[in-house]
Amino acid sequence: MERMFPAIDEDLREACEALERVCDRLEPGGAAPGELSSLLARFGEVKRRADAGFAAVAAEVSRQSRRELGKDGFARRQGFSSPAALISAETGAATAEAARLIQVGEAIAPRANLVGETLPAKHPHVAAAMRAGLLGMASAGAIISLLDRVVVRAGTAACERMEEMLVEHAQGLTSDALRKLLLEAEARLDPDGAAPREGAAHAARRLTFRRDRDGGVSFSGWLDAESAAPVLTAIDSSVTGILRRREQCADEAMRDDRSVVQMQADVLVDLARHGLGCEQVPTRPTSTVVVRMALDDLLAATGVRPLGEGAAEVHVPGEPDGVAGCAVGFATIDGVEQPVTAGMVRRMAADADIIPMVLGTGSECLDVGYRYRSFTPAQRVALAERDGGCAFCGAPPGHTVAHHIRWWSQGGRTDLDNGILLCTRCHHRIHDDGWEIRIDGVGRDGIPWFIPPAWLDPLRAPRMGGRARYALTA
């Protein structure tokens, strides 16, 4: 190696030797939960920092292997057809993963103009977060792919502001939570592009059947967000009811032992049977769908007309005046990760019961107090708006139950500040393991925080939960 690289090479050798010593001595079996958490955090940081450095090397390998160099390119001289193939062979990673490494490296590497002056990286916020060990390769690649895809339509300035927000929110997110974050970001950056995508998606809907020799039938299909919303709502709500009843059944002989996938199949069959025997199916609303949307967008798209302080009415007499074809703004639907346009909400309102999350702040249903043990439907909708589903793991709202943070039997009120949505698994985990929950803020603006037990985290550092954990904030 030339110039300053001998010193870097020596540092890398020492780092590898140090890591080798650690791995030789490492015996995680029987580690206490706090110790295991610390090990996980340290190895995670090591991997993120190594990925950041390796991405820069991968970018240079790609630059020295560019097509115009022909057989004199670096990868070709090493006997490989592409830089991704070379990196894949060196690391043992899949070729697609190596290509993503190159993509990220090129996006975070410093650039030079035609006269040789150094310019900032194409994605400086991603670059800074990776150098600091705060952002992993997969998250960085997903953010870069999104921004590069929409920059022509959204503009450089908007994409740079969004990049800063995404980097801040993406740290520590699971891949599922990050996907939801990126879907919202794309809807914000490119609202005009959503309508054409929705049209193409709707045209691509399909459902096929394949009959087996034994008489069985296999299904294969794909639905756009608008078509999927009532299907998911109907199946999720039915399965949740079955799981609740199973949880409350004390008689083992009477317990429902079906798996969740079996329940979903049976619910679909039950819905079809009901449809065959119901003469009003083609005309009546068949599901309740919760749609969340900014007030101005909903007024324009569905014809919501305010009735006064604390109340609103949805009025859809065909096409609302002046909004035919409206696609401005976006909304989210419970159980569907892809944000949808205002125009889609207008269409859905014609054939489904819509609960728009723009209720007046004075609605009497939101804080009914200690008198009622069970949360009302309006309160559950408001909790779903705040928590986004299970506030702990992010499961869809249809998989959750509204629980009292301070138990009702101990004087806990049945209101938003004492309520939280949890799936059955997380509810048991939180109570059994000794987690604590607090809500910062009031009503639907509150943010749930989960405080781990001391045996899991000696510092008991609070962990953000609910929709705020992965939702973009301005």
mmCIF file with all atom_site columns, N, CA, C and O in Angstrom, residues 379-408:
data_model
loop_
_atom_site.group_PDB
_atom_site.id
_atom_site.type_symbol
_atom_site.label_atom_id
_atom_site.label_alt_id
_atom_site.label_comp_id
_atom_site.label_asym_id
_atom_site.label_entity_id
_atom_site.label_seq_id
_atom_site.pdbx_PDB_ins_code
_atom_site.Cartn_x
_atom_site.Cartn_y
_atom_site.Cartn_z
_atom_site.occupancy
_atom_site.B_iso_or_equiv
_atom_site.pdbx_formal_charge
_atom_site.auth_seq_id
_atom_site.auth_comp_id
_atom_site.auth_asym_id
_atom_site.auth_atom_id
_atom_site.pdbx_PDB_model_num
ATOM 1   N N  . GLN A 1 379 ? -62.639 5.539  21.697 1.00 0.00 ? 379 GLN A N  1
ATOM 2   C CA . GLN A 1 379 ? -61.360 5.575  22.406 1.00 0.00 ? 379 GLN A CA 1
ATOM 3   C C  . GLN A 1 379 ? -60.353 4.631  21.760 1.00 0.00 ? 379 GLN A C  1
ATOM 4   O O  . GLN A 1 379 ? -59.161 4.942  21.660 1.00 0.00 ? 379 GLN A O  1
ATOM 5   N N  . ARG A 1 380 ? -60.815 3.448  21.344 1.00 0.00 ? 380 ARG A N  1
ATOM 6   C CA . ARG A 1 380 ? -59.898 2.513  20.687 1.00 0.00 ? 380 ARG A CA 1
ATOM 7   C C  . ARG A 1 380 ? -59.337 3.112  19.398 1.00 0.00 ? 380 ARG A C  1
ATOM 8   O O  . ARG A 1 380 ? -58.163 2.935  19.074 1.00 0.00 ? 380 ARG A O  1
ATOM 9   N N  . VAL A 1 381 ? -60.189 3.814  18.649 1.00 0.00 ? 381 VAL A N  1
ATOM 10  C CA . VAL A 1 381 ? -59.725 4.472  17.428 1.00 0.00 ? 381 VAL A CA 1
ATOM 11  C C  . VAL A 1 381 ? -58.675 5.528  17.763 1.00 0.00 ? 381 VAL A C  1
ATOM 12  O O  . VAL A 1 381 ? -57.652 5.668  17.092 1.00 0.00 ? 381 VAL A O  1
ATOM 13  N N  . ALA A 1 382 ? -58.931 6.305  18.828 1.00 0.00 ? 382 ALA A N  1
ATOM 14  C CA . ALA A 1 382 ? -57.979 7.338  19.237 1.00 0.00 ? 382 ALA A CA 1
ATOM 15  C C  . ALA A 1 382 ? -56.671 6.709  19.717 1.00 0.00 ? 382 ALA A C  1
ATOM 16  O O  . ALA A 1 382 ? -55.579 7.231  19.448 1.00 0.00 ? 382 ALA A O  1
ATOM 17  N N  . LEU A 1 383 ? -56.754 5.583  20.447 1.00 0.00 ? 383 LEU A N  1
ATOM 18  C CA . LEU A 1 383 ? -55.537 4.899  20.876 1.00 0.00 ? 383 LEU A CA 1
ATOM 19  C C  . LEU A 1 383 ? -54.757 4.363  19.679 1.00 0.00 ? 383 LEU A C  1
ATOM 20  O O  . LEU A 1 383 ? -53.520 4.394  19.665 1.00 0.00 ? 383 LEU A O  1
ATOM 21  N N  . ALA A 1 384 ? -55.482 3.857  18.674 1.00 0.00 ? 384 ALA A N  1
ATOM 22  C CA . ALA A 1 384 ? -54.805 3.370  17.474 1.00 0.00 ? 384 ALA A CA 1
ATOM 23  C C  . ALA A 1 384 ? -54.105 4.503  16.747 1.00 0.00 ? 384 ALA A C  1
ATOM 24  O O  . ALA A 1 384 ? -53.040 4.327  16.158 1.00 0.00 ? 384 ALA A O  1
ATOM 25  N N  . GLU A 1 385 ? -54.702 5.702  16.784 1.00 0.00 ? 385 GLU A N  1
ATOM 26  C CA . GLU A 1 385 ? -54.059 6.870  16.174 1.00 0.00 ? 385 GLU A CA 1
ATOM 27  C C  . GLU A 1 385 ? -52.766 7.204  16.893 1.00 0.00 ? 385 GLU A C  1
ATOM 28  O O  . GLU A 1 385 ? -51.752 7.510  16.280 1.00 0.00 ? 385 GLU A O  1
ATOM 29  N N  . ARG A 1 386 ? -52.781 7.103  18.221 1.00 0.00 ? 386 ARG A N  1
ATOM 30  C CA . ARG A 1 386 ? -51.592 7.438  19.009 1.00 0.00 ? 386 ARG A CA 1
ATOM 31  C C  . ARG A 1 386 ? -50.531 6.337  18.943 1.00 0.00 ? 386 ARG A C  1
ATOM 32  O O  . ARG A 1 386 ? -49.342 6.605  18.776 1.00 0.00 ? 386 ARG A O  1
ATOM 33  N N  . ASP A 1 387 ? -50.972 5.065  19.093 1.00 0.00 ? 387 ASP A N  1
ATOM 34  C CA . ASP A 1 387 ? -50.029 3.962  19.236 1.00 0.00 ? 387 ASP A CA 1
ATOM 35  C C  . ASP A 1 387 ? -49.679 3.291  17.913 1.00 0.00 ? 387 ASP A C  1
ATOM 36  O O  . ASP A 1 387 ? -48.660 2.618  17.817 1.00 0.00 ? 387 ASP A O  1
ATOM 37  N N  . GLY A 1 388 ? -50.540 3.424  16.894 1.00 0.00 ? 388 GLY A N  1
ATOM 38  C CA . GLY A 1 388 ? -50.258 2.821  15.606 1.00 0.00 ? 388 GLY A CA 1
ATOM 39  C C  . GLY A 1 388 ? -50.411 1.310  15.573 1.00 0.00 ? 388 GLY A C  1
ATOM 40  O O  . GLY A 1 388 ? -49.989 0.668  14.620 1.00 0.00 ? 388 GLY A O  1
ATOM 41  N N  . GLY A 1 389 ? -51.027 0.724  16.585 1.00 0.00 ? 389 GLY A N  1
ATOM 42  C CA . GLY A 1 389 ? -51.113 -0.724 16.723 1.00 0.00 ? 389 GLY A CA 1
ATOM 43  C C  . GLY A 1 389 ? -50.568 -1.100 18.079 1.00 0.00 ? 389 GLY A C  1
ATOM 44  O O  . GLY A 1 389 ? -50.690 -0.335 19.053 1.00 0.00 ? 389 GLY A O  1
ATOM 45  N N  . CYS A 1 390 ? -49.943 -2.269 18.202 1.00 0.00 ? 390 CYS A N  1
ATOM 46  C CA . CYS A 1 390 ? -49.307 -2.623 19.473 1.00 0.00 ? 390 CYS A CA 1
ATOM 47  C C  . CYS A 1 390 ? -48.194 -1.619 19.739 1.00 0.00 ? 390 CYS A C  1
ATOM 48  O O  . CYS A 1 390 ? -47.248 -1.505 18.955 1.00 0.00 ? 390 CYS A O  1
ATOM 49  N N  . ALA A 1 391 ? -48.294 -0.900 20.842 1.00 0.00 ? 391 ALA A N  1
ATOM 50  C CA . ALA A 1 391 ? -47.328 0.161  21.125 1.00 0.00 ? 391 ALA A CA 1
ATOM 51  C C  . ALA A 1 391 ? -45.942 -0.389 21.401 1.00 0.00 ? 391 ALA A C  1
ATOM 52  O O  . ALA A 1 391 ? -44.954 0.345  21.328 1.00 0.00 ? 391 ALA A O  1
ATOM 53  N N  . PHE A 1 392 ? -45.846 -1.699 21.684 1.00 0.00 ? 392 PHE A N  1
ATOM 54  C CA . PHE A 1 392 ? -44.551 -2.286 22.036 1.00 0.00 ? 392 PHE A CA 1
ATOM 55  C C  . PHE A 1 392 ? -43.864 -2.901 20.816 1.00 0.00 ? 392 PHE A C  1
ATOM 56  O O  . PHE A 1 392 ? -42.689 -2.629 20.572 1.00 0.00 ? 392 PHE A O  1
ATOM 57  N N  . CYS A 1 393 ? -44.595 -3.729 20.029 1.00 0.00 ? 393 CYS A N  1
ATOM 58  C CA . CYS A 1 393 ? -43.948 -4.436 18.918 1.00 0.00 ? 393 CYS A CA 1
ATOM 59  C C  . CYS A 1 393 ? -44.385 -3.936 17.549 1.00 0.00 ? 393 CYS A C  1
ATOM 60  O O  . CYS A 1 393 ? -43.794 -4.307 16.545 1.00 0.00 ? 393 CYS A O  1
ATOM 61  N N  . GLY A 1 394 ? -45.454 -3.109 17.472 1.00 0.00 ? 394 GLY A N  1
ATOM 62  C CA . GLY A 1 394 ? -45.895 -2.567 16.197 1.00 0.00 ? 394 GLY A CA 1
ATOM 63  C C  . GLY A 1 394 ? -46.880 -3.435 15.442 1.00 0.00 ? 394 GLY A C  1
ATOM 64  O O  . GLY A 1 394 ? -47.167 -3.163 14.277 1.00 0.00 ? 394 GLY A O  1
ATOM 65  N N  . ALA A 1 395 ? -47.435 -4.500 16.079 1.00 0.00 ? 395 ALA A N  1
ATOM 66  C CA . ALA A 1 395 ? -48.446 -5.330 15.407 1.00 0.00 ? 395 ALA A CA 1
ATOM 67  C C  . ALA A 1 395 ? -49.638 -4.456 15.011 1.00 0.00 ? 395 ALA A C  1
ATOM 68  O O  . ALA A 1 395 ? -49.933 -3.454 15.678 1.00 0.00 ? 395 ALA A O  1
ATOM 69  N N  . PRO A 1 396 ? -50.362 -4.792 13.937 1.00 0.00 ? 396 PRO A N  1
ATOM 70  C CA . PRO A 1 396 ? -51.480 -3.968 13.465 1.00 0.00 ? 396 PRO A CA 1
ATOM 71  C C  . PRO A 1 396 ? -52.546 -3.772 14.544 1.00 0.00 ? 396 PRO A C  1
ATOM 72  O O  . PRO A 1 396 ? -52.701 -4.615 15.435 1.00 0.00 ? 396 PRO A O  1
ATOM 73  N N  . PRO A 1 397 ? -53.313 -2.678 14.467 1.00 0.00 ? 397 PRO A N  1
ATOM 74  C CA . PRO A 1 397 ? -54.353 -2.412 15.475 1.00 0.00 ? 397 PRO A CA 1
ATOM 75  C C  . PRO A 1 397 ? -55.346 -3.555 15.633 1.00 0.00 ? 397 PRO A C  1
ATOM 76  O O  . PRO A 1 397 ? -55.833 -3.806 16.734 1.00 0.00 ? 397 PRO A O  1
ATOM 77  N N  . GLY A 1 398 ? -55.646 -4.264 14.541 1.00 0.00 ? 398 GLY A N  1
ATOM 78  C CA . GLY A 1 398 ? -56.592 -5.357 14.617 1.00 0.00 ? 398 GLY A CA 1
ATOM 79  C C  . GLY A 1 398 ? -56.111 -6.525 15.454 1.00 0.00 ? 398 GLY A C  1
ATOM 80  O O  . GLY A 1 398 ? -56.904 -7.392 15.828 1.00 0.00 ? 398 GLY A O  1
ATOM 81  N N  . HIS A 1 399 ? -54.805 -6.565 15.790 1.00 0.00 ? 399 HIS A N  1
ATOM 82  C CA . HIS A 1 399 ? -54.259 -7.648 16.603 1.00 0.00 ? 399 HIS A CA 1
ATOM 83  C C  . HIS A 1 399 ? -54.138 -7.244 18.069 1.00 0.00 ? 399 HIS A C  1
ATOM 84  O O  . HIS A 1 399 ? -53.504 -7.963 18.847 1.00 0.00 ? 399 HIS A O  1
ATOM 85  N N  . THR A 1 400 ? -54.682 -6.107 18.446 1.00 0.00 ? 400 THR A N  1
ATOM 86  C CA . THR A 1 400 ? -54.436 -5.577 19.788 1.00 0.00 ? 400 THR A CA 1
ATOM 87  C C  . THR A 1 400 ? -55.722 -5.475 20.601 1.00 0.00 ? 400 THR A C  1
ATOM 88  O O  . THR A 1 400 ? -56.825 -5.555 20.073 1.00 0.00 ? 400 THR A O  1
ATOM 89  N N  . VAL A 1 401 ? -55.525 -5.269 21.894 1.00 0.00 ? 401 VAL A N  1
ATOM 90  C CA . VAL A 1 401 ? -56.610 -5.001 22.829 1.00 0.00 ? 401 VAL A CA 1
ATOM 91  C C  . VAL A 1 401 ? -56.218 -3.762 23.629 1.00 0.00 ? 401 VAL A C  1
ATOM 92  O O  . VAL A 1 401 ? -55.042 -3.556 23.933 1.00 0.00 ? 401 VAL A O  1
ATOM 93  N N  . ALA A 1 402 ? -57.193 -2.922 23.955 1.00 0.00 ? 402 ALA A N  1
ATOM 94  C CA . ALA A 1 402 ? -56.924 -1.735 24.766 1.00 0.00 ? 402 ALA A CA 1
ATOM 95  C C  . ALA A 1 402 ? -56.799 -2.149 26.230 1.00 0.00 ? 402 ALA A C  1
ATOM 96  O O  . ALA A 1 402 ? -57.714 -2.754 26.789 1.00 0.00 ? 402 ALA A O  1
ATOM 97  N N  . HIS A 1 403 ? -55.670 -1.823 26.838 1.00 0.00 ? 403 HIS A N  1
ATOM 98  C CA . HIS A 1 403 ? -55.409 -2.200 28.228 1.00 0.00 ? 403 HIS A CA 1
ATOM 99  C C  . HIS A 1 403 ? -55.252 -0.959 29.099 1.00 0.00 ? 403 HIS A C  1
ATOM 100 O O  . HIS A 1 403 ? -54.818 0.101  28.633 1.00 0.00 ? 403 HIS A O  1
ATOM 101 N N  . HIS A 1 404 ? -55.583 -1.104 30.364 1.00 0.00 ? 404 HIS A N  1
ATOM 102 C CA . HIS A 1 404 ? -55.356 -0.051 31.350 1.00 0.00 ? 404 HIS A CA 1
ATOM 103 C C  . HIS A 1 404 ? -53.902 -0.108 31.821 1.00 0.00 ? 404 HIS A C  1
ATOM 104 O O  . HIS A 1 404 ? -53.426 -1.170 32.222 1.00 0.00 ? 404 HIS A O  1
ATOM 105 N N  . ILE A 1 405 ? -53.198 1.029  31.781 1.00 0.00 ? 405 ILE A N  1
ATOM 106 C CA . ILE A 1 405 ? -51.828 1.071  32.301 1.00 0.00 ? 405 ILE A CA 1
ATOM 107 C C  . ILE A 1 405 ? -51.859 0.888  33.818 1.00 0.00 ? 405 ILE A C  1
ATOM 108 O O  . ILE A 1 405 ? -51.150 0.044  34.381 1.00 0.00 ? 405 ILE A O  1
ATOM 109 N N  . ARG A 1 406 ? -52.666 1.698  34.485 1.00 0.00 ? 406 ARG A N  1
ATOM 110 C CA . ARG A 1 406 ? -52.960 1.434  35.891 1.00 0.00 ? 406 ARG A CA 1
ATOM 111 C C  . ARG A 1 406 ? -54.250 0.635  35.924 1.00 0.00 ? 406 ARG A C  1
ATOM 112 O O  . ARG A 1 406 ? -55.275 1.073  35.412 1.00 0.00 ? 406 ARG A O  1
ATOM 113 N N  . TRP A 1 407 ? -54.202 -0.544 36.489 1.00 0.00 ? 407 TRP A N  1
ATOM 114 C CA . TRP A 1 407 ? -55.321 -1.464 36.394 1.00 0.00 ? 407 TRP A CA 1
ATOM 115 C C  . TRP A 1 407 ? -56.613 -0.824 36.862 1.00 0.00 ? 407 TRP A C  1
ATOM 116 O O  . TRP A 1 407 ? -56.661 -0.088 37.854 1.00 0.00 ? 407 TRP A O  1
ATOM 117 N N  . TRP A 1 408 ? -57.686 -1.135 36.145 1.00 0.00 ? 408 TRP A N  1
ATOM 118 C CA . TRP A 1 408 ? -59.002 -0.610 36.492 1.00 0.00 ? 408 TRP A CA 1
ATOM 119 C C  . TRP A 1 408 ? -59.403 -1.034 37.896 1.00 0.00 ? 408 TRP A C  1
ATOM 120 O O  . TRP A 1 408 ? -60.006 -0.261 38.641 1.00 0.00 ? 408 TRP A O  1
#
